[in-house]
Backbone as JSON Lines, residues from 0, in Angstrom:
{"i":0,"aa":"E","n":[5.46,-5.16,-5.95],"ca":[6.37,-4.08,-6.33],"c":[7.67,-4.68,-6.87]}
{"i":1,"aa":"L","n":[8.07,-4.27,-8.08],"ca":[9.29,-4.79,-8.67],"c":[10.51,-4.23,-7.95]}
{"i":2,"aa":"P","n":[11.63,-4.98,-7.95],"ca":[12.83,-4.5,-7.27],"c":[13.58,-3.44,-8.05]}
{"i":3,"aa":"R","n":[13.08,-3.03,-9.21],"ca":[13.73,-1.98,-9.98],"c":[12.71,-0.89,-10.29]}
{"i":4,"aa":"D","n":[13.18,0.31,-10.58],"ca":[12.3,1.4,-11.01],"c":[11.82,1.14,-12.43]}
{"i":5,"aa":"T","n":[10.6,1.57,-12.7],"ca":[10.01,1.38,-14.01],"c":[9.8,2.74,-14.67]}
{"i":6,"aa":"N","n":[10.41,2.94,-15.81],"ca":[10.26,4.19,-16.55],"c":[9.42,3.92,-17.8]}
{"i":7,"aa":"G","n":[8.46,4.79,-18.07],"ca":[7.61,4.61,-19.24],"c":[6.55,3.56,-19.0]}
{"i":8,"aa":"I","n":[6.05,3.0,-20.09],"ca":[4.98,1.98,-20.03],"c":[5.56,0.66,-20.5]}
{"i":9,"aa":"E","n":[5.34,-0.38,-19.73],"ca":[5.82,-1.71,-20.08],"c":[4.63,-2.66,-20.22]}
{"i":10,"aa":"V","n":[4.67,-3.5,-21.25],"ca":[3.68,-4.56,-21.44],"c":[4.35,-5.87,-21.07]}
{"i":11,"aa":"L","n":[3.8,-6.57,-20.08],"ca":[4.41,-7.78,-19.54],"c":[3.61,-9.01,-19.92]}
{"i":12,"aa":"T","n":[4.3,-10.14,-19.98],"ca":[3.66,-11.44,-20.04],"c":[3.88,-12.12,-18.7]}
{"i":13,"aa":"V","n":[2.81,-12.42,-18.0],"ca":[2.88,-12.98,-16.66],"c":[2.63,-14.48,-16.73]}
{"i":14,"aa":"L","n":[3.63,-15.27,-16.33],"ca":[3.52,-16.72,-16.26],"c":[3.67,-17.12,-14.8]}
{"i":15,"aa":"G","n":[2.7,-17.82,-14.28],"ca":[2.74,-18.13,-12.86],"c":[2.17,-19.49,-12.52]}
{"i":16,"aa":"I","n":[2.41,-19.9,-11.28],"ca":[1.84,-21.11,-10.73],"c":[1.37,-20.79,-9.32]}
{"i":17,"aa":"G","n":[0.18,-21.24,-8.98],"ca":[-0.37,-20.96,-7.66],"c":[-0.82,-22.24,-6.99]}
{"i":18,"aa":"H","n":[-0.58,-22.34,-5.68],"ca":[-1.03,-23.5,-4.91],"c":[-1.88,-23.0,-3.75]}
{"i":19,"aa":"D","n":[-3.08,-23.53,-3.63],"ca":[-4.02,-23.08,-2.61],"c":[-4.47,-24.27,-1.77]}
{"i":20,"aa":"K","n":[-4.04,-24.29,-0.51],"ca":[-4.56,-25.29,0.44],"c":[-5.78,-24.67,1.07]}
{"i":21,"aa":"T","n":[-6.94,-25.03,0.57],"ca":[-8.16,-24.28,0.82],"c":[-8.68,-24.42,2.24]}
{"i":22,"aa":"A","n":[-9.39,-23.38,2.68],"ca":[-10.1,-23.42,3.96],"c":[-11.57,-23.73,3.75]}
{"i":23,"aa":"Y","n":[-11.98,-23.93,2.5],"ca":[-13.39,-24.15,2.21],"c":[-13.72,-25.64,2.21]}
{"i":24,"aa":"K","n":[-14.64,-26.06,3.04],"ca":[-15.08,-27.44,2.99],"c":[-15.85,-27.67,1.69]}
{"i":25,"aa":"G","n":[-15.53,-28.78,1.0],"ca":[-16.19,-29.04,-0.27],"c":[-15.45,-28.47,-1.45]}
{"i":26,"aa":"V","n":[-14.26,-27.89,-1.21],"ca":[-13.45,-27.33,-2.3],"c":[-12.09,-27.99,-2.29]}
{"i":27,"aa":"E","n":[-11.62,-28.4,-3.45],"ca":[-10.36,-29.12,-3.54],"c":[-9.17,-28.18,-3.35]}
{"i":28,"aa":"T","n":[-8.09,-28.7,-2.75],"ca":[-6.81,-28.0,-2.76],"c":[-6.26,-28.07,-4.17]}
{"i":29,"aa":"T","n":[-5.84,-26.95,-4.73],"ca":[-5.5,-26.89,-6.15],"c":[-4.12,-26.31,-6.38]}
{"i":30,"aa":"T","n":[-3.53,-26.71,-7.5],"ca":[-2.32,-26.1,-8.04],"c":[-2.63,-25.71,-9.48]}
{"i":31,"aa":"E","n":[-2.5,-24.44,-9.81],"ca":[-2.91,-23.95,-11.12],"c":[-1.83,-23.09,-11.76]}
{"i":32,"aa":"F","n":[-1.74,-23.2,-13.09],"ca":[-0.85,-22.35,-13.87],"c":[-1.65,-21.19,-14.45]}
{"i":33,"aa":"T","n":[-1.03,-20.02,-14.55],"ca":[-1.68,-18.87,-15.14],"c":[-0.75,-18.24,-16.17]}
{"i":34,"aa":"L","n":[-1.34,-17.69,-17.22],"ca":[-0.59,-17.0,-18.26],"c":[-1.46,-15.86,-18.76]}
{"i":35,"aa":"G","n":[-0.93,-14.63,-18.75],"ca":[-1.72,-13.51,-19.2],"c":[-0.9,-12.25,-19.32]}
{"i":36,"aa":"P","n":[-1.47,-11.23,-19.97],"ca":[-0.77,-9.96,-20.14],"c":[-0.94,-9.04,-18.94]}
{"i":37,"aa":"A","n":[-0.04,-8.09,-18.78],"ca":[-0.15,-7.07,-17.75],"c":[0.49,-5.79,-18.27]}
{"i":38,"aa":"I","n":[0.02,-4.65,-17.77],"ca":[0.56,-3.34,-18.12],"c":[1.11,-2.7,-16.86]}
{"i":39,"aa":"L","n":[2.33,-2.18,-16.94],"ca":[3.0,-1.63,-15.76],"c":[3.64,-0.3,-16.08]}
{"i":40,"aa":"T","n":[3.42,0.68,-15.2],"ca":[4.17,1.94,-15.22],"c":[4.76,2.14,-13.83]}
{"i":41,"aa":"D","n":[5.37,3.27,-13.58],"ca":[5.97,3.52,-12.28],"c":[4.92,3.5,-11.17]}
{"i":42,"aa":"N","n":[3.68,3.89,-11.47],"ca":[2.64,3.99,-10.45],"c":[1.4,3.15,-10.73]}
{"i":43,"aa":"F","n":[1.29,2.56,-11.92],"ca":[0.05,1.91,-12.35],"c":[0.31,0.46,-12.73]}
{"i":44,"aa":"Y","n":[-0.64,-0.43,-12.36],"ca":[-0.53,-1.84,-12.74],"c":[-1.91,-2.36,-13.11]}
{"i":45,"aa":"L","n":[-1.96,-3.18,-14.18],"ca":[-3.23,-3.75,-14.64],"c":[-2.98,-5.15,-15.17]}
{"i":46,"aa":"D","n":[-3.77,-6.13,-14.68],"ca":[-3.8,-7.46,-15.3],"c":[-5.26,-7.92,-15.32]}
{"i":47,"aa":"I","n":[-5.48,-9.2,-15.66],"ca":[-6.86,-9.65,-15.87],"c":[-7.62,-9.82,-14.56]}
{"i":48,"aa":"H","n":[-6.92,-9.79,-13.43],"ca":[-7.58,-9.96,-12.13],"c":[-7.58,-8.72,-11.26]}
{"i":49,"aa":"S","n":[-6.71,-7.74,-11.54],"ca":[-6.57,-6.61,-10.63],"c":[-6.08,-5.36,-11.35]}
{"i":50,"aa":"V","n":[-6.28,-4.22,-10.69],"ca":[-5.78,-2.94,-11.18],"c":[-5.41,-2.11,-9.96]}
{"i":51,"aa":"S","n":[-4.32,-1.33,-10.04],"ca":[-3.93,-0.51,-8.9],"c":[-3.17,0.73,-9.37]}
{"i":52,"aa":"Y","n":[-3.24,1.77,-8.53],"ca":[-2.49,3.01,-8.76],"c":[-1.94,3.47,-7.42]}
{"i":53,"aa":"R","n":[-0.66,3.8,-7.38],"ca":[-0.03,4.21,-6.13],"c":[0.6,5.59,-6.29]}
{"i":54,"aa":"F","n":[0.74,6.28,-5.17],"ca":[1.42,7.57,-5.17],"c":[2.02,7.8,-3.8]}
{"i":55,"aa":"R","n":[2.96,8.73,-3.71],"ca":[3.66,9.02,-2.46],"c":[3.49,10.5,-2.11]}
{"i":56,"aa":"P","n":[2.55,10.82,-1.2],"ca":[2.42,12.21,-0.76],"c":[3.67,12.71,-0.03]}
{"i":57,"aa":"K","n":[4.4,11.78,0.61],"ca":[5.71,12.05,1.2],"c":[6.63,10.9,0.84]}
{"i":58,"aa":"E","n":[7.93,11.12,0.96],"ca":[8.89,10.1,0.55],"c":[8.74,8.8,1.33]}
{"i":59,"aa":"D","n":[8.33,8.91,2.6],"ca":[8.2,7.73,3.44],"c":[6.76,7.26,3.6]}
{"i":60,"aa":"V","n":[5.86,7.76,2.78],"ca":[4.44,7.38,2.85],"c":[3.98,6.88,1.49]}
{"i":61,"aa":"L","n":[3.35,5.71,1.48],"ca":[2.8,5.14,0.25],"c":[1.29,5.02,0.38]}
{"i":62,"aa":"V","n":[0.58,5.46,-0.65],"ca":[-0.87,5.29,-0.72],"c":[-1.2,4.58,-2.03]}
{"i":63,"aa":"K","n":[-2.06,3.58,-1.95],"ca":[-2.43,2.83,-3.15],"c":[-3.93,2.62,-3.17]}
{"i":64,"aa":"V","n":[-4.55,2.84,-4.33],"ca":[-5.95,2.5,-4.56],"c":[-5.97,1.32,-5.52]}
{"i":65,"aa":"F","n":[-6.91,0.4,-5.33],"ca":[-6.87,-0.83,-6.12],"c":[-8.26,-1.44,-6.27]}
{"i":66,"aa":"G","n":[-8.36,-2.33,-7.22],"ca":[-9.54,-3.17,-7.4],"c":[-9.07,-4.57,-7.73]}
{"i":67,"aa":"E","n":[-9.76,-5.58,-7.21],"ca":[-9.32,-6.95,-7.44],"c":[-10.49,-7.91,-7.37]}
{"i":68,"aa":"Q","n":[-10.34,-9.03,-8.08],"ca":[-11.34,-10.08,-8.05],"c":[-11.38,-10.71,-6.68]}
{"i":69,"aa":"D","n":[-12.56,-11.22,-6.3],"ca":[-12.72,-11.77,-4.95],"c":[-11.93,-13.06,-4.78]}
{"i":70,"aa":"E","n":[-12.02,-13.65,-3.54],"ca":[-11.2,-14.8,-3.16],"c":[-11.92,-16.13,-3.28]}
{"i":71,"aa":"L","n":[-13.14,-16.17,-3.75],"ca":[-13.87,-17.43,-3.78],"c":[-13.32,-18.37,-4.85]}
{"i":72,"aa":"P","n":[-13.48,-19.68,-4.66],"ca":[-12.99,-20.64,-5.66],"c":[-13.78,-20.54,-6.95]}
{"i":73,"aa":"S","n":[-13.12,-20.87,-8.06],"ca":[-13.81,-20.9,-9.34],"c":[-14.64,-22.17,-9.45]}
{"i":74,"aa":"E","n":[-15.6,-22.16,-10.37],"ca":[-16.56,-23.25,-10.48],"c":[-15.89,-24.61,-10.69]}
{"i":75,"aa":"E","n":[-14.81,-24.64,-11.5],"ca":[-14.18,-25.92,-11.81],"c":[-13.43,-26.53,-10.63]}
{"i":76,"aa":"D","n":[-13.18,-25.74,-9.55],"ca":[-12.48,-26.26,-8.38],"c":[-13.43,-26.86,-7.35]}
{"i":77,"aa":"I","n":[-14.73,-26.81,-7.61],"ca":[-15.71,-27.33,-6.66],"c":[-16.11,-28.74,-7.09]}
{"i":78,"aa":"P","n":[-15.85,-29.76,-6.25],"ca":[-16.18,-31.14,-6.64],"c":[-17.66,-31.34,-6.88]}
{"i":79,"aa":"A","n":[-17.97,-32.33,-7.69],"ca":[-19.37,-32.67,-7.94],"c":[-20.03,-33.07,-6.63]}
{"i":80,"aa":"G","n":[-21.27,-32.69,-6.48],"ca":[-22.01,-33.0,-5.26],"c":[-22.03,-31.88,-4.25]}
{"i":81,"aa":"F","n":[-21.2,-30.84,-4.48],"ca":[-21.2,-29.67,-3.61],"c":[-21.67,-28.46,-4.42]}
{"i":82,"aa":"D","n":[-22.91,-28.09,-4.24],"ca":[-23.47,-26.97,-5.0],"c":[-23.22,-25.67,-4.23]}
{"i":83,"aa":"I","n":[-21.95,-25.27,-4.1],"ca":[-21.63,-24.06,-3.36],"c":[-21.2,-22.96,-4.31]}
{"i":84,"aa":"K","n":[-21.26,-21.73,-3.83],"ca":[-21.06,-20.57,-4.68],"c":[-19.6,-20.43,-5.12]}
{"i":85,"aa":"S","n":[-19.41,-19.86,-6.32],"ca":[-18.07,-19.55,-6.82],"c":[-17.9,-18.04,-6.85]}
{"i":86,"aa":"G","n":[-16.71,-17.57,-7.21],"ca":[-16.4,-16.15,-7.15],"c":[-17.19,-15.3,-8.12]}
{"i":87,"aa":"E","n":[-17.74,-14.19,-7.64],"ca":[-18.53,-13.3,-8.49],"c":[-18.28,-11.82,-8.23]}
{"i":88,"aa":"S","n":[-17.7,-11.46,-7.11],"ca":[-17.62,-10.05,-6.74],"c":[-16.29,-9.41,-7.14]}
{"i":89,"aa":"F","n":[-16.25,-8.09,-7.04],"ca":[-15.04,-7.32,-7.31],"c":[-14.9,-6.3,-6.18]}
{"i":90,"aa":"D","n":[-13.74,-6.32,-5.52],"ca":[-13.51,-5.46,-4.36],"c":[-12.66,-4.26,-4.75]}
{"i":91,"aa":"V","n":[-12.98,-3.1,-4.19],"ca":[-12.21,-1.87,-4.4],"c":[-11.78,-1.35,-3.03]}
{"i":92,"aa":"G","n":[-10.54,-0.87,-2.95],"ca":[-10.07,-0.39,-1.66],"c":[-8.85,0.5,-1.77]}
{"i":93,"aa":"F","n":[-8.27,0.79,-0.61],"ca":[-7.05,1.58,-0.59],"c":[-6.14,1.1,0.53]}
{"i":94,"aa":"L","n":[-4.86,1.38,0.36],"ca":[-3.83,1.01,1.32],"c":[-3.02,2.25,1.67]}
{"i":95,"aa":"A","n":[-2.67,2.39,2.92],"ca":[-1.77,3.46,3.37],"c":[-0.68,2.84,4.21]}
{"i":96,"aa":"E","n":[0.58,3.22,3.93],"ca":[1.71,2.61,4.6],"c":[2.79,3.66,4.86]}
{"i":97,"aa":"K","n":[3.37,3.65,6.06],"ca":[4.44,4.57,6.41],"c":[5.71,3.78,6.71]}
{"i":98,"aa":"K","n":[6.82,4.22,6.15],"ca":[8.09,3.52,6.34],"c":[8.91,4.12,7.47]}
{"i":99,"aa":"F","n":[9.61,3.24,8.18],"ca":[10.56,3.62,9.22],"c":[11.85,2.86,8.94]}
{"i":100,"aa":"G","n":[12.62,3.32,7.96],"ca":[13.78,2.57,7.51],"c":[13.33,1.33,6.77]}
{"i":101,"aa":"N","n":[13.81,0.16,7.21],"ca":[13.39,-1.09,6.58],"c":[12.04,-1.59,7.1]}
{"i":102,"aa":"F","n":[11.54,-0.98,8.15],"ca":[10.25,-1.35,8.7],"c":[9.16,-0.44,8.13]}
{"i":103,"aa":"S","n":[7.95,-0.95,8.14],"ca":[6.8,-0.14,7.74],"c":[5.57,-0.65,8.47]}
{"i":104,"aa":"A","n":[4.57,0.21,8.57],"ca":[3.31,-0.14,9.22],"c":[2.18,0.53,8.45]}
{"i":105,"aa":"G","n":[1.05,-0.13,8.4],"ca":[-0.05,0.47,7.65],"c":[-1.34,-0.31,7.8]}
{"i":106,"aa":"F","n":[-2.3,0.05,6.93],"ca":[-3.59,-0.64,6.91],"c":[-4.1,-0.7,5.48]}
{"i":107,"aa":"Q","n":[-5.0,-1.64,5.26],"ca":[-5.65,-1.79,3.96],"c":[-7.13,-2.06,4.19]}
{"i":108,"aa":"L","n":[-7.98,-1.36,3.45],"ca":[-9.43,-1.5,3.56],"c":[-10.0,-1.76,2.17]}
{"i":109,"aa":"A","n":[-10.82,-2.8,2.04],"ca":[-11.42,-3.15,0.76],"c":[-12.88,-3.54,0.95]}
{"i":110,"aa":"S","n":[-13.71,-3.17,-0.04],"ca":[-15.14,-3.44,0.06],"c":[-15.69,-3.85,-1.31]}
{"i":111,"aa":"D","n":[-16.7,-4.71,-1.29],"ca":[-17.38,-5.14,-2.51],"c":[-18.13,-3.98,-3.15]}
{"i":112,"aa":"V","n":[-18.0,-3.82,-4.48],"ca":[-18.72,-2.75,-5.18],"c":[-19.74,-3.3,-6.17]}
{"i":113,"aa":"T","n":[-19.89,-4.63,-6.21],"ca":[-20.82,-5.23,-7.16],"c":[-22.19,-5.5,-6.56]}
{"i":114,"aa":"G","n":[-22.33,-5.34,-5.23],"ca":[-23.58,-5.66,-4.57],"c":[-23.76,-7.15,-4.32]}
{"i":115,"aa":"T","n":[-22.69,-7.94,-4.53],"ca":[-22.77,-9.38,-4.33],"c":[-22.91,-9.73,-2.85]}
{"i":116,"aa":"Y","n":[-22.13,-9.06,-2.0],"ca":[-22.25,-9.32,-0.55],"c":[-22.22,-8.06,0.29]}
{"i":117,"aa":"N","n":[-21.76,-6.92,-0.27],"ca":[-21.81,-5.6,0.39],"c":[-21.06,-5.55,1.72]}
{"i":118,"aa":"G","n":[-20.02,-6.36,1.86],"ca":[-19.23,-6.35,3.08],"c":[-17.86,-5.74,2.85]}
{"i":119,"aa":"Y","n":[-17.03,-5.78,3.91],"ca":[-15.7,-5.19,3.8],"c":[-14.68,-5.99,4.62]}
{"i":120,"aa":"E","n":[-13.4,-5.71,4.36],"ca":[-12.3,-6.36,5.04],"c":[-11.24,-5.33,5.37]}
{"i":121,"aa":"L","n":[-10.67,-5.41,6.58],"ca":[-9.65,-4.47,7.03],"c":[-8.42,-5.23,7.5]}
{"i":122,"aa":"D","n":[-7.24,-4.85,6.99],"ca":[-5.97,-5.41,7.44],"c":[-5.16,-4.35,8.18]}
{"i":123,"aa":"L","n":[-4.6,-4.71,9.32],"ca":[-3.64,-3.89,10.05],"c":[-2.33,-4.67,10.07]}
{"i":124,"aa":"F","n":[-1.23,-4.1,9.59],"ca":[-0.03,-4.9,9.41],"c":[1.25,-4.13,9.68]}
{"i":125,"aa":"G","n":[2.31,-4.89,9.92],"ca":[3.66,-4.38,10.01],"c":[4.53,-5.19,9.07]}
{"i":126,"aa":"S","n":[5.55,-4.58,8.46],"ca":[6.39,-5.26,7.46],"c":[7.86,-4.95,7.69]}
{"i":127,"aa":"Y","n":[8.69,-5.89,7.25],"ca":[10.13,-5.68,7.21],"c":[10.61,-5.99,5.8]}
{"i":128,"aa":"N","n":[11.32,-5.06,5.18],"ca":[11.71,-5.19,3.78],"c":[13.22,-5.07,3.63]}
{"i":129,"aa":"I","n":[13.78,-5.93,2.77],"ca":[15.2,-5.9,2.44],"c":[15.32,-5.75,0.92]}
{"i":130,"aa":"K","n":[16.04,-4.73,0.49],"ca":[16.25,-4.49,-0.93],"c":[17.74,-4.47,-1.21]}
{"i":131,"aa":"K","n":[18.19,-5.25,-2.19],"ca":[19.62,-5.4,-2.44],"c":[19.95,-5.01,-3.87]}
{"i":132,"aa":"N","n":[20.69,-3.89,-4.02],"ca":[21.24,-3.47,-5.31],"c":[20.19,-3.32,-6.41]}
{"i":133,"aa":"N","n":[18.94,-3.0,-6.02],"ca":[17.85,-2.86,-6.99],"c":[17.67,-4.11,-7.84]}
{"i":134,"aa":"I","n":[18.13,-5.26,-7.36],"ca":[18.01,-6.51,-8.11],"c":[17.03,-7.46,-7.42]}
{"i":135,"aa":"S","n":[17.15,-7.6,-6.11],"ca":[16.28,-8.51,-5.38],"c":[15.64,-7.81,-4.2]}
{"i":136,"aa":"Q","n":[14.51,-8.34,-3.76],"ca":[13.75,-7.71,-2.68],"c":[12.99,-8.78,-1.91]}
{"i":137,"aa":"L","n":[13.02,-8.7,-0.6],"ca":[12.28,-9.62,0.25],"c":[11.48,-8.82,1.26]}
{"i":138,"aa":"G","n":[10.21,-9.14,1.39],"ca":[9.35,-8.48,2.36],"c":[8.56,-9.5,3.15]}
{"i":139,"aa":"V","n":[8.5,-9.31,4.47],"ca":[7.72,-10.18,5.36],"c":[6.75,-9.31,6.13]}
{"i":140,"aa":"S","n":[5.49,-9.69,6.14],"ca":[4.45,-8.92,6.82],"c":[3.66,-9.81,7.76]}
{"i":141,"aa":"S","n":[3.18,-9.23,8.85],"ca":[2.26,-9.93,9.74],"c":[1.29,-8.92,10.32]}
{"i":142,"aa":"G","n":[0.14,-9.42,10.72],"ca":[-0.85,-8.51,11.26],"c":[-2.15,-9.22,11.59]}
{"i":143,"aa":"V","n":[-3.21,-8.45,11.67],"ca":[-4.54,-9.0,11.94],"c":[-5.49,-8.52,10.86]}
{"i":144,"aa":"R","n":[-6.47,-9.37,10.57],"ca":[-7.46,-9.09,9.53],"c":[-8.85,-9.16,10.13]}
{"i":145,"aa":"Y","n":[-9.64,-8.12,9.85],"ca":[-11.04,-8.1,10.3],"c":[-11.95,-8.23,9.08]}
{"i":146,"aa":"R","n":[-12.88,-9.18,9.15],"ca":[-13.93,-9.3,8.14],"c":[-15.27,-9.08,8.82]}
{"i":147,"aa":"D","n":[-16.09,-8.21,8.25],"ca":[-17.41,-8.02,8.83],"c":[-18.27,-9.26,8.54]}
{"i":148,"aa":"K","n":[-19.45,-9.31,9.14],"ca":[-20.29,-10.5,9.05],"c":[-20.67,-10.81,7.61]}
{"i":149,"aa":"K","n":[-20.92,-9.79,6.8],"ca":[-21.31,-10.02,5.41],"c":[-20.18,-10.66,4.61]}
{"i":150,"aa":"K","n":[-18.96,-10.16,4.8],"ca":[-17.82,-10.73,4.08],"c":[-17.52,-12.15,4.57]}
{"i":151,"aa":"S","n":[-17.53,-12.37,5.89],"ca":[-17.28,-13.7,6.43],"c":[-18.31,-14.71,5.94]}
{"i":152,"aa":"N","n":[-19.56,-14.3,5.96],"ca":[-20.61,-15.21,5.54],"c":[-20.53,-15.5,4.05]}
{"i":153,"aa":"Y","n":[-20.14,-14.5,3.26],"ca":[-19.97,-14.69,1.83],"c":[-18.85,-15.69,1.54]}
{"i":154,"aa":"L","n":[-17.74,-15.6,2.27],"ca":[-16.61,-16.48,2.04],"c":[-16.84,-17.88,2.61]}
{"i":155,"aa":"F","n":[-17.39,-17.96,3.83],"ca":[-17.39,-19.23,4.55],"c":[-18.77,-19.76,4.91]}
{"i":156,"aa":"G","n":[-19.8,-18.95,4.75],"ca":[-21.14,-19.42,5.08],"c":[-21.65,-20.43,4.05]}
{"i":157,"aa":"V","n":[-22.57,-21.27,4.49],"ca":[-23.21,-22.26,3.63],"c":[-24.71,-22.02,3.68]}
{"i":158,"aa":"D","n":[-25.28,-21.61,2.56],"ca":[-26.7,-21.33,2.48],"c":[-27.5,-22.63,2.54]}
{"i":159,"aa":"E","n":[-28.78,-22.53,2.94],"ca":[-29.65,-23.71,2.98],"c":[-29.71,-24.39,1.62]}
{"i":160,"aa":"S","n":[-29.68,-23.6,0.55],"ca":[-29.77,-24.16,-0.8],"c":[-28.5,-24.9,-1.2]}
{"i":161,"aa":"E","n":[-27.38,-24.64,-0.48],"ca":[-26.11,-25.28,-0.79],"c":[-25.84,-26.5,0.09]}
{"i":162,"aa":"A","n":[-26.61,-26.66,1.17],"ca":[-26.37,-27.74,2.13],"c":[-26.78,-29.1,1.56]}
{"i":163,"aa":"N","n":[-26.05,-30.15,2.0],"ca":[-26.42,-31.52,1.67],"c":[-25.98,-32.43,2.82]}
{"i":164,"aa":"S","n":[-25.98,-33.74,2.59],"ca":[-25.66,-34.67,3.66],"c":[-24.21,-34.55,4.14]}
{"i":165,"aa":"S","n":[-23.32,-33.99,3.31],"ca":[-21.91,-33.85,3.68],"c":[-21.56,-32.42,4.09]}
{"i":166,"aa":"L","n":[-22.48,-31.49,3.9],"ca":[-22.18,-30.08,4.14],"c":[-23.38,-29.41,4.79]}
{"i":167,"aa":"N","n":[-23.26,-29.09,6.08],"ca":[-24.37,-28.49,6.82],"c":[-24.48,-27.0,6.52]}
{"i":168,"aa":"A","n":[-25.69,-26.48,6.63],"ca":[-25.9,-25.03,6.51],"c":[-25.19,-24.33,7.66]}
{"i":169,"aa":"Y","n":[-24.6,-23.17,7.38],"ca":[-23.8,-22.48,8.38],"c":[-23.78,-20.98,8.09]}
{"i":170,"aa":"T","n":[-23.98,-20.18,9.12],"ca":[-23.89,-18.73,9.0],"c":[-22.67,-18.24,9.76]}
{"i":171,"aa":"A","n":[-21.72,-17.62,9.06],"ca":[-20.48,-17.14,9.69],"c":[-20.71,-15.78,10.33]}
{"i":172,"aa":"D","n":[-19.92,-15.49,11.35],"ca":[-19.99,-14.21,12.05],"c":[-18.79,-13.35,11.65]}
{"i":173,"aa":"D","n":[-18.77,-12.09,12.07],"ca":[-17.58,-11.27,11.84],"c":[-16.43,-11.81,12.68]}
{"i":174,"aa":"E","n":[-15.18,-11.52,12.28],"ca":[-14.06,-12.11,13.0],"c":[-12.76,-11.33,12.78]}
{"i":175,"aa":"W","n":[-11.88,-11.42,13.78],"ca":[-10.5,-10.95,13.71],"c":[-9.62,-12.19,13.6]}
{"i":176,"aa":"T","n":[-8.72,-12.25,12.62],"ca":[-7.83,-13.39,12.45],"c":[-6.41,-12.91,12.17]}
{"i":177,"aa":"P","n":[-5.39,-13.64,12.68],"ca":[-4.0,-13.27,12.39],"c":[-3.56,-13.78,11.02]}
{"i":178,"aa":"F","n":[-2.54,-13.16,10.44],"ca":[-1.99,-13.63,9.17],"c":[-0.51,-13.28,9.1]}
{"i":179,"aa":"I","n":[0.21,-14.0,8.25],"ca":[1.6,-13.69,7.96],"c":[1.83,-13.96,6.47]}
{"i":180,"aa":"S","n":[2.61,-13.12,5.81],"ca":[2.86,-13.28,4.39],"c":[4.29,-12.88,4.06]}
{"i":181,"aa":"A","n":[4.8,-13.37,2.93],"ca":[6.15,-13.05,2.47],"c":[6.14,-12.93,0.96]}
{"i":182,"aa":"V","n":[6.93,-11.98,0.44],"ca":[7.07,-11.78,-1.0],"c":[8.55,-11.64,-1.33]}
{"i":183,"aa":"Y","n":[9.01,-12.42,-2.31],"ca":[10.4,-12.31,-2.78],"c":[10.38,-12.03,-4.28]}
{"i":184,"aa":"S","n":[11.16,-11.06,-4.73],"ca":[11.25,-10.75,-6.15],"c":[12.7,-10.55,-6.55]}
{"i":185,"aa":"R","n":[12.99,-10.93,-7.78],"ca":[14.36,-10.79,-8.3],"c":[14.3,-10.45,-9.78]}
{"i":186,"aa":"Q","n":[15.1,-9.49,-10.17],"ca":[15.19,-9.09,-11.57],"c":[16.45,-9.73,-12.17]}
{"i":187,"aa":"F","n":[16.28,-10.68,-13.1],"ca":[17.42,-11.36,-13.71],"c":[18.01,-10.55,-14.86]}
{"i":188,"aa":"T","n":[17.14,-10.07,-15.74],"ca":[17.55,-9.21,-16.85],"c":[16.51,-8.1,-16.98]}
{"i":189,"aa":"K","n":[16.69,-7.22,-17.93],"ca":[15.73,-6.13,-18.14],"c":[14.36,-6.68,-18.47]}
{"i":190,"aa":"N","n":[14.31,-7.84,-19.13],"ca":[13.05,-8.39,-19.61],"c":[12.59,-9.64,-18.88]}
{"i":191,"aa":"L","n":[13.31,-10.06,-17.83],"ca":[12.94,-11.27,-17.14],"c":[13.06,-11.08,-15.63]}
{"i":192,"aa":"G","n":[11.99,-11.36,-14.92],"ca":[11.98,-11.25,-13.47],"c":[11.21,-12.4,-12.85]}
{"i":193,"aa":"F","n":[11.33,-12.53,-11.53],"ca":[10.71,-13.62,-10.79],"c":[10.1,-13.07,-9.51]}
{"i":194,"aa":"I","n":[8.87,-13.47,-9.21],"ca":[8.19,-13.06,-7.98],"c":[7.56,-14.29,-7.34]}
{"i":195,"aa":"A","n":[7.8,-14.49,-6.04],"ca":[7.17,-15.58,-5.3],"c":[6.53,-15.02,-4.04]}
{"i":196,"aa":"S","n":[5.35,-15.49,-3.71],"ca":[4.67,-15.01,-2.51],"c":[3.97,-16.16,-1.81]}
{"i":197,"aa":"A","n":[3.82,-16.03,-0.51],"ca":[3.1,-17.02,0.3],"c":[2.37,-16.3,1.41]}
{"i":198,"aa":"S","n":[1.21,-16.82,1.77],"ca":[0.41,-16.21,2.83],"c":[-0.28,-17.3,3.64]}
{"i":199,"aa":"I","n":[-0.29,-17.14,4.96],"ca":[-0.96,-18.07,5.86],"c":[-1.86,-17.27,6.79]}
{"i":200,"aa":"S","n":[-3.09,-17.71,6.92],"ca":[-4.0,-17.05,7.86],"c":[-4.73,-18.11,8.66]}
{"i":201,"aa":"S","n":[-5.23,-17.69,9.82],"ca":[-5.93,-18.61,10.71],"c":[-7.37,-18.17,10.83]}
{"i":202,"aa":"L","n":[-8.28,-19.11,10.72],"ca":[-9.7,-18.8,10.84],"c":[-10.19,-19.14,12.24]}
{"i":203,"aa":"S","n":[-11.2,-18.42,12.69],"ca":[-11.77,-18.7,14.0],"c":[-12.51,-20.03,13.96]}
{"i":204,"aa":"K","n":[-12.75,-20.6,15.12],"ca":[-13.42,-21.9,15.21],"c":[-14.93,-21.78,15.29]}
{"i":205,"aa":"T","n":[-15.43,-20.55,15.34],"ca":[-16.87,-20.38,15.46],"c":[-17.48,-20.05,14.12]}
């Protein structure tokens, strides 16, 4: 969410850098640059990886429906010798959030619609947000994330066909895991803004 209101339709150029310290065995930790177009209105957002629409049934309630590319590593990030799966699915879901001043609480539910793994993920979270003069914004969230067995196995399981001497076959179970995330955004000029985000989650040992 930008720290300023958006009137009309805006076409953006998104330039970014991402660093991923991976939880996948056999996948390299990567730092990647991205460049691409995006379309933004007051309630709608679209880029090459995601699309979302939000609305407010009440002033202190936010509802958002969205679709986004899955979380699996791309083929080029998988080292030679590890024949493991890369990202193929697209998840669709919705988010509901209620504000209590600077605090908010809500949930997000997303499920695969491509038939790739047919699982789902649920987040329960609380957030604290600071907005200053419609120029800068900082939000910190923490909560718990539930992945059903199909989603967990899709992300972290290792099929017999993918196993080798360095990577054993493994079937993941459903799990509850904690997470914490932060997003900072600042609008420098009408045409230039900055957004930074970070997220940490913990995986179960089983």
